[in-house]
Amino acid sequence: MNEPSTLSAQLAELRRTRYAQVPRLRYVMQSFLASSKHAESNRTEARTRVLDWARGKWAGLIPPHAYEGKAFEHDQAGLRIAATNNLDNTLWAFRSEHLGSDSNESRTWVTEALVADLGPTDAFGVRNSCSTLTGEFIPASSPRFLRDFVAHHSLVDGGISVSAKPHFIGDMNSFNLFMALLLSADRSLSIVVLTQLPNSTDYALDPVKLARDTQGLVHVFCLPPAMTFWLSDHVGKALSVFYGAVRTYYPRFSVESDPWQHHLVFPQRIAEWSDETGTGPAAFEQFLSRQLHSFSVSTPAKIEQLPSYFAIRRALLDKPNKTTDEEIQSLRIEVEEARAKEQEWQFIADDRDAEARANEEENRSLRARNLTLANDLKELRKARGETSIPIPGTYAELPKWLDSYFADRLFLHARAVRAIKDAAFENIALVYEALKLLADSYWPMKANQEQDQRQTLSNAWEEGIKRLRLEYNPHSIAQNRLGEFRETYTINYRIGQSSRQVLGPHLKFGSTKEDRYCMRIYFLWDDDRQLVVIGHLPSHLDTRAT
């Protein structure tokens, strides 16, 4: 009998056999948002909306006293409905657990709701999850009452109203509000930005449908071409979005963020989209909606932000001198919580595995496409007799120059884009020549897989350094001093599991600390994407001496 050889194969076999008939939990979505209102009537109406939703599904099973905020439980085969509150009645929690429709009885759906009085404000929470034996496709869905919360309870995030409609940016005032939300440390929802297609007022997908399908989970903004230039000025081209592309900006975004972590999709990719649900923009919109639903429950920390029904019920029972019935209820809740926690970690592990495989495949596809386009562009230039690469005379032209000639080899990090705005080094041509050397000599040396070419490529790199009268240092700062200057000598850029990278290698010209006569280009090698990442130039990074 052949045993699985790799770890992934062994895990797959274990899941196929040992866990084949164990229900697998998938968290589908979660939303927990504050309201700009704070009133008993606001909370009572929210409870009523949740209970009306349940009564509409299971007529006759919601007792009248539940509408007064009192606890209840209904338990029968295939259906459990319950609500509870805490000792001071500042938290009210609802939970339903039921089998799917006749055609999907292998699924068990769990819907939770929370209505909270947080003192200065009210807050409302919703969570959907699904257990299945088959590992089948689970649709991204939210309960109807989430839409009611958005429509009637003045939910806010990062200082802006949460809406079921897209925001169309049309003037400087609305753009400034958008930027404030984009960079807000208080924002908890993702922002999806759609831009108009070239020579058109249309977008690559329907913003109205996207906003409706993801309400309570996402802000959707639509930018005309002029506003995309403003966005590029504020965050840098690498972190911007334009020409019909769609970008998702996740919470904690900043101008220092790693561009690869805030997903950008180009219009041609959307038009050619194909997956198990269909093809084209409509299928991509469904895919994006699923991704945004999944992001809301992507880590245990996010899930724990919304207290569960069991947690509130257990806190209520966590008192001395419990009755026998209360002891039994408390133990039952502990068992339920343990089961849910086990399934939660299994779900996250499975989801991360699948996401990693999908991202790896997508990165390979996009990288191959980028290399093909870059090669086609080079061949076109050769056909036109454009054999030399022009050297611009200003720093302002540098990002566009790199995009035009070396996009397949050099990546200009957002921090480097900001640094060149204050560049003082006077020999601008040398900066361009040094970058060209990185693309023409350093990149081939690092990307090469042929043993017999290594020495030749290494010699070409060293000769280029001498020709430009530069120095190369593989380390920018001593390891024992990195902690003191970590923010200075590291950038937000993910490689594998590491989200920050050290700017070690650098090219050097001049020994003076005067920026007009001293040049440094700090970079790193991304072996996964086969790119030289330019992290800072042309000034010297700070040390104790500077």
Coordinates of C-alpha atoms in Angstrom, one line a residue:
M1 CA 0.0 0.0 0.0
N2 CA 1.4 3.4 -1.0
E3 CA 1.6 5.9 1.9
P4 CA 1.2 9.6 1.2
S5 CA 4.7 11.1 0.9
T6 CA 4.2 14.8 1.6
L7 CA 2.8 16.5 4.6
S8 CA -0.1 18.1 2.6
A9 CA -0.9 14.6 1.2
Q10 CA -0.9 13.1 4.7
L11 CA -3.2 15.8 6.0
A12 CA -5.6 15.3 3.0
E13 CA -5.7 11.6 3.7
L14 CA -6.4 12.2 7.4
R15 CA -9.3 14.6 6.5
R16 CA -10.7 12.1 4.0
T17 CA -10.7 9.2 6.5
R18 CA -10.7 10.2 10.2
Y19 CA -12.6 13.4 9.8
A20 CA -14.8 12.4 6.8
Q21 CA -18.1 12.4 8.9
V22 CA -17.2 15.1 11.4
P23 CA -19.2 18.4 10.8
R24 CA -16.9 21.1 9.5
L25 CA -17.8 24.6 10.7
R26 CA -17.4 27.6 8.3
Y27 CA -17.9 31.1 9.6
V28 CA -19.6 32.9 6.8
M29 CA -19.7 36.5 7.9
Q30 CA -19.7 38.8 11.0
S31 CA -20.5 42.4 11.5
F32 CA -20.3 44.3 14.8
L33 CA -20.8 48.1 14.4
A34 CA -21.7 51.0 16.6
S35 CA -24.7 53.2 16.1
S36 CA -24.7 57.0 16.2
K37 CA -27.9 56.6 18.3
H38 CA -28.1 55.7 22.0
A39 CA -31.6 55.0 23.2
E40 CA -33.7 52.3 24.6
S41 CA -36.1 52.6 21.6
N42 CA -33.2 52.0 19.3
R43 CA -32.2 48.8 21.0
T44 CA -35.9 47.6 21.4
E45 CA -36.5 48.1 17.6
A46 CA -33.3 46.1 16.9
R47 CA -34.4 43.2 19.1
T48 CA -37.8 43.3 17.4
R49 CA -36.3 43.1 13.9
V50 CA -34.3 40.0 14.9
L51 CA -37.3 38.3 16.5
D52 CA -39.6 39.2 13.6
W53 CA -37.0 37.5 11.3
A54 CA -37.1 34.4 13.4
R55 CA -40.9 34.4 13.7
G56 CA -41.1 34.7 9.9
K57 CA -39.1 31.5 9.6
W58 CA -40.5 29.5 12.5
A59 CA -44.1 30.8 13.1
G60 CA -45.5 30.3 16.6
L61 CA -42.2 29.4 18.2
I62 CA -41.2 32.9 19.5
P63 CA -42.9 33.6 22.8
P64 CA -44.5 37.1 23.5
H65 CA -42.2 37.8 26.5
A66 CA -39.1 37.5 24.1
Y67 CA -40.2 40.9 22.7
E68 CA -39.7 42.4 26.2
G69 CA -36.1 41.4 26.1
K70 CA -36.6 38.3 28.4
A71 CA -34.7 35.0 27.9
F72 CA -36.3 32.0 26.2
E73 CA -35.3 28.7 24.7
H74 CA -36.9 26.4 22.1
D75 CA -35.2 23.1 21.4
Q76 CA -36.5 20.4 19.0
A77 CA -34.9 18.0 16.6
G78 CA -33.1 20.0 13.9
L79 CA -34.0 23.4 15.4
R80 CA -32.8 25.4 18.5
I81 CA -33.8 29.0 19.1
A82 CA -32.8 31.0 22.1
A83 CA -32.2 34.5 23.5
T84 CA -30.6 35.7 26.7
N85 CA -29.3 38.8 28.4
N86 CA -26.7 39.7 31.0
L87 CA -27.3 40.7 34.6
D88 CA -27.6 44.4 34.0
N89 CA -29.5 44.0 30.7
T90 CA -26.9 45.9 28.7
L91 CA -26.4 42.9 26.4
W92 CA -29.1 40.9 24.6
A93 CA -28.0 37.9 22.5
F94 CA -30.0 35.7 20.1
R95 CA -29.0 32.4 18.5
S96 CA -30.7 30.1 16.1
E97 CA -29.4 26.7 14.8
H98 CA -31.3 24.9 12.1
L99 CA -30.9 22.4 9.3
G100 CA -30.7 23.7 5.7
S101 CA -33.5 23.5 3.2
D102 CA -34.8 20.1 2.0
S103 CA -32.1 20.0 -0.7
N104 CA -29.3 20.9 1.7
E105 CA -30.0 19.0 4.9
S106 CA -26.3 18.2 5.2
R107 CA -25.9 21.9 6.3
T108 CA -26.6 23.3 9.7
W109 CA -26.9 27.1 9.8
V110 CA -26.2 29.1 13.0
T111 CA -27.2 32.8 13.1
E112 CA -26.3 35.0 16.1
A113 CA -27.3 38.6 16.9
L114 CA -26.2 40.9 19.6
V115 CA -27.8 44.2 20.8
A116 CA -25.6 46.1 23.2
D117 CA -25.8 49.3 25.3
L118 CA -22.2 50.4 25.4
G119 CA -22.9 53.5 27.5
P120 CA -22.3 56.4 25.1
T121 CA -23.6 54.5 22.2
D122 CA -25.5 51.4 21.0
A123 CA -23.9 48.6 19.0
F124 CA -25.3 45.8 16.9
G125 CA -23.7 42.5 16.0
V126 CA -24.5 39.7 13.5
R127 CA -22.7 36.4 12.8
N128 CA -23.6 33.6 10.3
S129 CA -21.9 30.2 10.3
C130 CA -22.6 26.9 8.7
S131 CA -21.6 23.3 9.5
T132 CA -21.5 20.7 6.8
L133 CA -20.4 17.1 6.5
T134 CA -19.5 17.3 2.8
G135 CA -17.2 20.3 2.5
E136 CA -19.5 21.6 -0.2
F137 CA -19.7 25.1 -1.5
I138 CA -21.2 27.5 1.1
P139 CA -22.8 30.7 -0.3
A140 CA -21.9 34.1 1.2
S141 CA -25.1 35.2 2.9
S142 CA -26.2 37.5 5.7
P143 CA -29.5 37.4 7.6
R144 CA -32.2 39.8 6.5
F145 CA -32.0 41.8 9.8
L146 CA -28.5 42.9 9.0
R147 CA -29.9 44.9 6.1
D148 CA -32.5 46.3 8.5
F149 CA -29.8 47.3 11.0
V150 CA -28.0 49.2 8.1
A151 CA -31.2 50.8 6.9
H152 CA -32.7 51.9 10.2
H153 CA -30.1 52.1 13.0
S154 CA -27.5 54.6 11.9
L155 CA -24.5 52.3 11.9
V156 CA -21.1 54.0 11.7
D157 CA -17.5 53.0 11.0
G158 CA -14.5 55.2 11.2
G159 CA -16.7 58.3 11.5
I160 CA -18.8 57.6 8.4
S161 CA -22.3 56.1 7.9
V162 CA -22.4 52.5 6.9
S163 CA -24.5 52.3 3.7
A164 CA -26.1 49.8 1.4
K165 CA -25.3 52.1 -1.5
P166 CA -21.9 53.1 -3.1
H167 CA -20.3 56.5 -2.5
F168 CA -19.7 58.4 -5.7
I169 CA -16.8 60.8 -5.1
G170 CA -17.3 64.0 -7.1
D171 CA -15.6 66.9 -5.4
M172 CA -12.7 67.8 -3.1
N173 CA -14.9 67.7 0.0
S174 CA -16.1 64.2 -0.6
F175 CA -12.6 63.1 -1.6
N176 CA -11.2 64.4 1.7
L177 CA -13.8 62.5 3.6
F178 CA -12.9 59.4 1.7
M179 CA -9.2 59.9 2.4
A180 CA -9.9 60.4 6.1
L181 CA -11.8 57.1 6.2
L182 CA -9.1 55.3 4.2
L183 CA -6.4 56.3 6.6
S184 CA -8.5 56.1 9.8
A185 CA -7.1 53.9 12.5
D186 CA -10.7 53.5 13.8
R187 CA -11.9 51.9 10.6
S188 CA -13.0 48.3 11.0
L189 CA -14.5 47.6 7.6
S190 CA -12.7 47.1 4.3
I191 CA -13.0 49.7 1.5
V192 CA -13.5 48.6 -2.1
V193 CA -12.6 51.3 -4.6
L194 CA -13.9 51.1 -8.2
T195 CA -12.5 53.3 -10.9
Q196 CA -14.0 54.2 -14.3
L197 CA -12.9 52.3 -17.4
P198 CA -10.7 54.2 -19.9
N199 CA -12.8 56.5 -22.1
S200 CA -15.9 55.5 -20.3
T201 CA -18.1 56.4 -17.3
D202 CA -18.7 52.7 -16.6
Y203 CA -17.0 50.5 -14.1
A204 CA -15.6 47.0 -14.5
L205 CA -18.5 45.6 -12.3
D206 CA -21.8 46.9 -10.9
P207 CA -21.0 49.1 -7.8
V208 CA -24.7 49.2 -6.8
K209 CA -25.0 45.4 -6.6
L210 CA -21.6 45.0 -4.8
A211 CA -22.6 47.6 -2.2
R212 CA -26.0 45.9 -1.7
D213 CA -24.5 42.4 -1.4
T214 CA -21.8 43.4 1.1
Q215 CA -23.7 46.0 3.2
G216 CA -22.6 46.0 6.8
L217 CA -19.2 44.5 5.8
V218 CA -17.7 47.0 3.4
H219 CA -17.6 50.6 2.2
V220 CA -17.9 50.9 -1.6
F221 CA -16.4 54.0 -3.2
C222 CA -16.4 55.0 -6.9
L223 CA -13.7 57.3 -8.2
P224 CA -13.7 59.2 -11.5
P225 CA -10.3 59.6 -13.3
A226 CA -9.4 63.0 -11.8
M227 CA -9.8 61.6 -8.3
T228 CA -7.5 58.7 -9.0
F229 CA -4.7 61.1 -9.7
W230 CA -5.4 62.8 -6.3
L231 CA -5.3 59.4 -4.7
S232 CA -2.0 58.6 -6.3
D233 CA -0.6 61.9 -5.0
H234 CA -1.7 61.0 -1.5
V235 CA -0.7 57.3 -1.2
G236 CA 1.7 56.8 -4.1
K237 CA 1.1 55.0 -7.4
A238 CA 1.9 51.5 -6.0
L239 CA -0.9 51.8 -3.5
S240 CA -3.4 53.7 -5.8
V241 CA -6.0 52.4 -8.2
F242 CA -7.0 53.7 -11.7
Y243 CA -7.9 52.9 -15.3
G244 CA -10.9 50.7 -14.4
A245 CA -9.1 48.6 -11.8
V246 CA -10.7 47.6 -8.5
R247 CA -8.8 47.6 -5.2
T248 CA -9.7 46.5 -1.7
Y249 CA -8.1 48.5 1.1
Y250 CA -8.3 46.5 4.4
P251 CA -8.3 48.0 7.9
R252 CA -5.1 49.6 9.3
F253 CA -4.1 50.7 5.8
S254 CA -1.4 53.5 5.7
V255 CA 0.9 55.0 3.2
E256 CA 3.5 52.6 4.6
S257 CA 1.4 49.5 3.7
D258 CA 2.6 46.6 1.6
P259 CA 0.8 47.0 -1.8
W260 CA 0.5 43.2 -2.2
Q261 CA -1.7 43.0 0.9
H262 CA -4.4 45.4 -0.5
H263 CA -5.7 43.4 -3.4
L264 CA -5.7 45.1 -6.9
V265 CA -7.6 43.6 -9.8
F266 CA -7.3 45.0 -13.4
P267 CA -10.4 45.3 -15.6
Q268 CA -9.2 42.8 -18.2
R269 CA -8.9 40.2 -15.4
I270 CA -12.4 40.9 -14.3
A271 CA -13.8 40.7 -17.9
E272 CA -12.0 37.3 -18.4
W273 CA -13.0 36.0 -14.9
S274 CA -14.0 32.4 -14.7
D275 CA -14.8 30.2 -11.7
E276 CA -17.3 27.6 -10.5
T277 CA -20.1 30.2 -10.4
G278 CA -19.7 31.5 -14.0
T279 CA -17.7 33.9 -16.0
G280 CA -17.2 37.6 -16.5
P281 CA -17.9 40.6 -14.2
A282 CA -21.0 39.1 -12.6
A283 CA -19.0 36.0 -11.5
F284 CA -16.2 38.2 -10.3
E285 CA -18.6 40.3 -8.2
Q286 CA -19.8 37.1 -6.5
F287 CA -16.2 36.0 -5.9
L288 CA -15.3 39.4 -4.4
S289 CA -18.4 39.3 -2.2
R290 CA -17.4 35.9 -0.9
Q291 CA -13.9 37.1 -0.2
L292 CA -15.2 40.1 1.7
H293 CA -17.6 38.0 3.7
S294 CA -14.7 35.6 4.6
F295 CA -12.4 38.5 5.6
S296 CA -14.9 39.5 8.3
V297 CA -14.3 36.2 10.0
S298 CA -10.7 35.5 8.9
T299 CA -9.0 35.3 12.4
P300 CA -10.0 34.1 15.9
A301 CA -9.4 37.6 17.1
K302 CA -12.1 39.0 14.8
I303 CA -14.6 36.3 15.8
E304 CA -14.0 37.0 19.5
Q305 CA -14.8 40.7 19.0
L306 CA -18.5 39.7 18.9
P307 CA -19.5 38.0 22.2
S308 CA -21.4 34.8 21.5
Y309 CA -24.7 33.8 22.9
F310 CA -22.9 31.0 24.9
A311 CA -20.4 33.5 26.4
I312 CA -23.2 35.8 27.7
R313 CA -25.3 32.9 28.9
R314 CA -22.3 31.4 30.7
A315 CA -21.5 34.7 32.3
L316 CA -25.1 34.9 33.6
L317 CA -24.7 31.4 35.1
D318 CA -21.2 32.0 36.5
K319 CA -22.3 32.7 40.1
P320 CA -21.9 30.9 43.4
N321 CA -24.6 28.5 44.8
K322 CA -25.9 27.5 41.4
T323 CA -28.9 25.1 41.3
T324 CA -28.6 21.7 39.8
D325 CA -30.4 22.8 36.6
E326 CA -28.0 25.8 36.4
E327 CA -25.0 23.6 36.9
I328 CA -26.2 21.3 34.0
Q329 CA -26.8 24.3 31.8
S330 CA -23.4 25.7 32.6
L331 CA -21.7 22.4 31.7
R332 CA -23.7 22.1 28.5
I333 CA -22.6 25.6 27.5
E334 CA -19.0 24.7 28.2
V335 CA -19.3 21.7 26.0
E336 CA -20.9 23.7 23.2
E337 CA -18.2 26.4 23.4
A338 CA -15.4 23.8 23.3
R339 CA -17.0 22.1 20.2
A340 CA -17.4 25.5 18.5
K341 CA -13.8 26.5 19.3
E342 CA -12.5 23.2 17.9
Q343 CA -14.5 23.7 14.7
E344 CA -13.4 27.3 14.5
W345 CA -9.7 26.6 14.5
Q346 CA -10.3 23.7 12.0
F347 CA -12.2 26.1 9.7
I348 CA -9.5 28.8 9.9
A349 CA -6.7 26.2 9.2
D350 CA -8.6 24.8 6.2
D351 CA -9.5 28.3 4.9
R352 CA -5.9 29.5 5.2
D353 CA -4.6 26.4 3.3
A354 CA -7.1 27.0 0.5
E355 CA -6.4 30.7 0.4
A356 CA -2.7 30.2 0.3
R357 CA -3.0 27.7 -2.6
A358 CA -5.3 30.1 -4.5
N359 CA -3.1 33.1 -3.9
E360 CA 0.0 31.2 -5.0
E361 CA -1.7 30.1 -8.2
E362 CA -3.0 33.6 -8.8
N363 CA 0.5 35.1 -8.2
R364 CA 2.1 32.7 -10.6
S365 CA -0.5 33.5 -13.3
L366 CA -0.2 37.3 -12.9
R367 CA 3.6 37.1 -12.7
A368 CA 3.8 35.1 -15.9
R369 CA 1.4 37.5 -17.6
N370 CA 3.4 40.5 -16.5
L371 CA 6.7 39.0 -17.8
T372 CA 5.0 38.2 -21.1
L373 CA 3.7 41.8 -21.5
A374 CA 7.1 43.3 -20.5
N375 CA 8.9 41.1 -23.0
D376 CA 6.3 42.0 -25.7
L377 CA 7.0 45.7 -24.9
K378 CA 10.8 45.2 -25.2
E379 CA 10.4 43.4 -28.5
L380 CA 8.1 46.2 -29.8
R381 CA 10.8 48.8 -28.9
K382 CA 13.5 46.8 -30.7
A383 CA 11.3 46.6 -33.8
R384 CA 10.9 50.4 -33.7
G385 CA 14.7 50.8 -33.3
E386 CA 14.5 52.0 -29.7
T387 CA 17.6 50.3 -28.5
S388 CA 18.7 52.8 -25.8
I389 CA 16.8 53.7 -22.6
P390 CA 16.5 57.4 -22.0
I391 CA 17.7 58.9 -18.7
P392 CA 15.3 61.6 -17.4
G393 CA 16.5 64.7 -15.8
T394 CA 14.1 64.9 -12.8
Y395 CA 13.1 62.7 -9.9
A396 CA 9.4 63.3 -10.7
E397 CA 9.8 61.1 -13.8
L398 CA 11.3 58.1 -11.9
P399 CA 8.1 56.1 -11.1
K400 CA 6.8 56.3 -14.6
W401 CA 10.3 55.5 -16.0
L402 CA 10.5 52.3 -13.9
D403 CA 7.0 51.3 -15.0
S404 CA 7.8 51.8 -18.6
Y405 CA 11.1 50.0 -18.8
F406 CA 11.6 47.7 -15.8
A407 CA 8.2 46.8 -14.3
D408 CA 9.1 43.1 -14.6
R409 CA 12.3 43.5 -12.6
L410 CA 12.1 46.5 -10.2
F411 CA 9.3 47.4 -7.8
L412 CA 9.3 50.9 -6.3
H413 CA 7.9 50.7 -2.8
A414 CA 5.5 53.4 -1.6
R415 CA 8.1 54.6 0.9
A416 CA 10.7 55.1 -1.9
V417 CA 8.1 57.0 -3.9
R418 CA 7.7 59.4 -1.0
A419 CA 11.4 59.7 -0.4
I420 CA 12.2 60.9 -3.9
K421 CA 9.8 63.8 -3.4
D422 CA 12.4 65.3 -1.0
A423 CA 15.5 64.1 -2.9
A424 CA 18.4 66.5 -2.7
F425 CA 21.2 64.4 -4.4
E426 CA 22.4 66.5 -7.3
N427 CA 23.6 63.8 -9.7
I428 CA 20.2 62.6 -10.8
A429 CA 21.6 60.7 -13.8
L430 CA 23.6 58.5 -11.4
V431 CA 20.4 57.5 -9.6
Y432 CA 18.8 56.4 -12.9
E433 CA 22.0 54.5 -14.0
A434 CA 22.2 52.7 -10.6
L435 CA 18.6 51.6 -10.9
K436 CA 19.3 50.5 -14.5
L437 CA 22.3 48.5 -13.2
L438 CA 20.0 46.7 -10.6
A439 CA 17.6 45.8 -13.5
D440 CA 20.3 44.8 -16.0
S441 CA 22.8 43.1 -13.8
Y442 CA 21.6 42.4 -10.2
W443 CA 18.2 41.0 -11.3
P444 CA 19.7 38.5 -13.8
M445 CA 22.3 37.4 -11.2
K446 CA 19.6 36.8 -8.5
A447 CA 17.0 35.2 -10.9
N448 CA 19.5 32.9 -12.6
Q449 CA 19.0 29.2 -12.1
E450 CA 21.9 28.0 -14.3
Q451 CA 25.1 27.0 -12.4
D452 CA 27.4 27.6 -15.3
Q453 CA 26.2 31.3 -15.7
R454 CA 26.6 32.4 -12.1
Q455 CA 30.2 33.6 -12.3
T456 CA 29.6 35.5 -15.5
L457 CA 26.6 37.2 -14.1
S458 CA 28.4 38.0 -10.9
N459 CA 31.3 39.5 -12.8
A460 CA 28.9 41.7 -14.8
W461 CA 27.3 43.0 -11.6
E462 CA 30.7 43.8 -10.1
E463 CA 32.0 45.5 -13.3
G464 CA 28.8 47.6 -13.4
I465 CA 29.4 48.8 -9.8
K466 CA 33.0 49.8 -10.7
R467 CA 32.0 51.5 -13.9
L468 CA 29.6 53.8 -12.0
R469 CA 32.1 54.2 -9.1
L470 CA 29.6 52.8 -6.6
E471 CA 30.0 50.6 -3.6
Y472 CA 27.7 47.6 -2.7
N473 CA 27.1 46.6 0.9
P474 CA 24.8 43.6 1.6
H475 CA 24.1 45.0 5.1
S476 CA 22.8 48.4 6.0
I477 CA 23.0 48.3 9.8
A478 CA 24.5 46.0 12.4
Q479 CA 22.1 43.3 13.7
N480 CA 22.6 44.4 17.3
R481 CA 21.4 48.0 16.4
L482 CA 18.5 47.0 14.2
G483 CA 16.1 47.1 17.2
E484 CA 16.9 50.8 17.8
F485 CA 16.2 51.7 14.2
R486 CA 13.7 49.0 13.2
E487 CA 11.1 51.5 11.8
T488 CA 13.8 53.2 9.7
Y489 CA 15.4 50.1 8.3
T490 CA 12.3 47.9 7.6
I491 CA 9.4 48.2 5.3
N492 CA 5.9 46.8 5.2
Y493 CA 6.2 44.1 2.5
R494 CA 5.1 40.5 2.8
I495 CA 7.4 37.6 1.8
G496 CA 6.1 34.2 2.9
Q497 CA 4.8 34.6 6.5
S498 CA 6.9 37.7 7.3
S499 CA 5.0 41.1 6.8
R500 CA 8.1 43.3 7.4
Q501 CA 11.4 43.1 5.6
V502 CA 14.8 44.6 6.4
L503 CA 16.4 46.9 3.9
G504 CA 19.8 45.4 4.1
P505 CA 21.5 45.5 0.6
H506 CA 22.3 49.0 -0.7
L507 CA 24.3 50.8 -3.3
K508 CA 26.4 53.7 -2.1
F509 CA 28.0 56.7 -3.6
G510 CA 29.9 59.3 -1.4
S511 CA 30.9 59.1 2.2
T512 CA 29.7 62.6 3.3
K513 CA 26.4 62.9 5.2
E514 CA 25.4 65.9 3.0
D515 CA 22.4 64.7 1.0
R516 CA 23.4 66.8 -2.1
Y517 CA 26.6 64.7 -2.5
C518 CA 25.7 61.4 -1.0
M519 CA 23.5 58.7 -2.5
R520 CA 22.1 55.4 -1.1
I521 CA 19.7 53.0 -2.8
Y522 CA 18.3 50.5 -0.3
F523 CA 16.6 47.4 -1.7
L524 CA 15.8 43.8 -1.1
W525 CA 15.3 40.7 -3.2
D526 CA 11.8 39.0 -3.4
D527 CA 12.5 35.5 -4.6
D528 CA 8.8 34.6 -4.7
R529 CA 7.9 37.3 -7.1
Q530 CA 11.4 37.6 -8.7
L531 CA 11.6 41.3 -8.1
V532 CA 14.1 43.8 -6.8
V533 CA 12.1 45.9 -4.3
I534 CA 13.4 49.5 -4.0
G535 CA 12.7 50.5 -0.4
H536 CA 14.4 53.9 -0.1
L537 CA 16.5 56.4 -2.2
P538 CA 18.5 58.5 -2.7
S539 CA 19.3 59.8 0.8
H540 CA 21.1 58.0 3.7
L541 CA 18.8 56.4 6.2
D542 CA 19.1 57.8 9.7
T543 CA 21.6 56.4 12.2
R544 CA 23.1 57.8 15.4
A545 CA 25.6 59.6 13.2
T546 CA 22.9 61.4 11.2

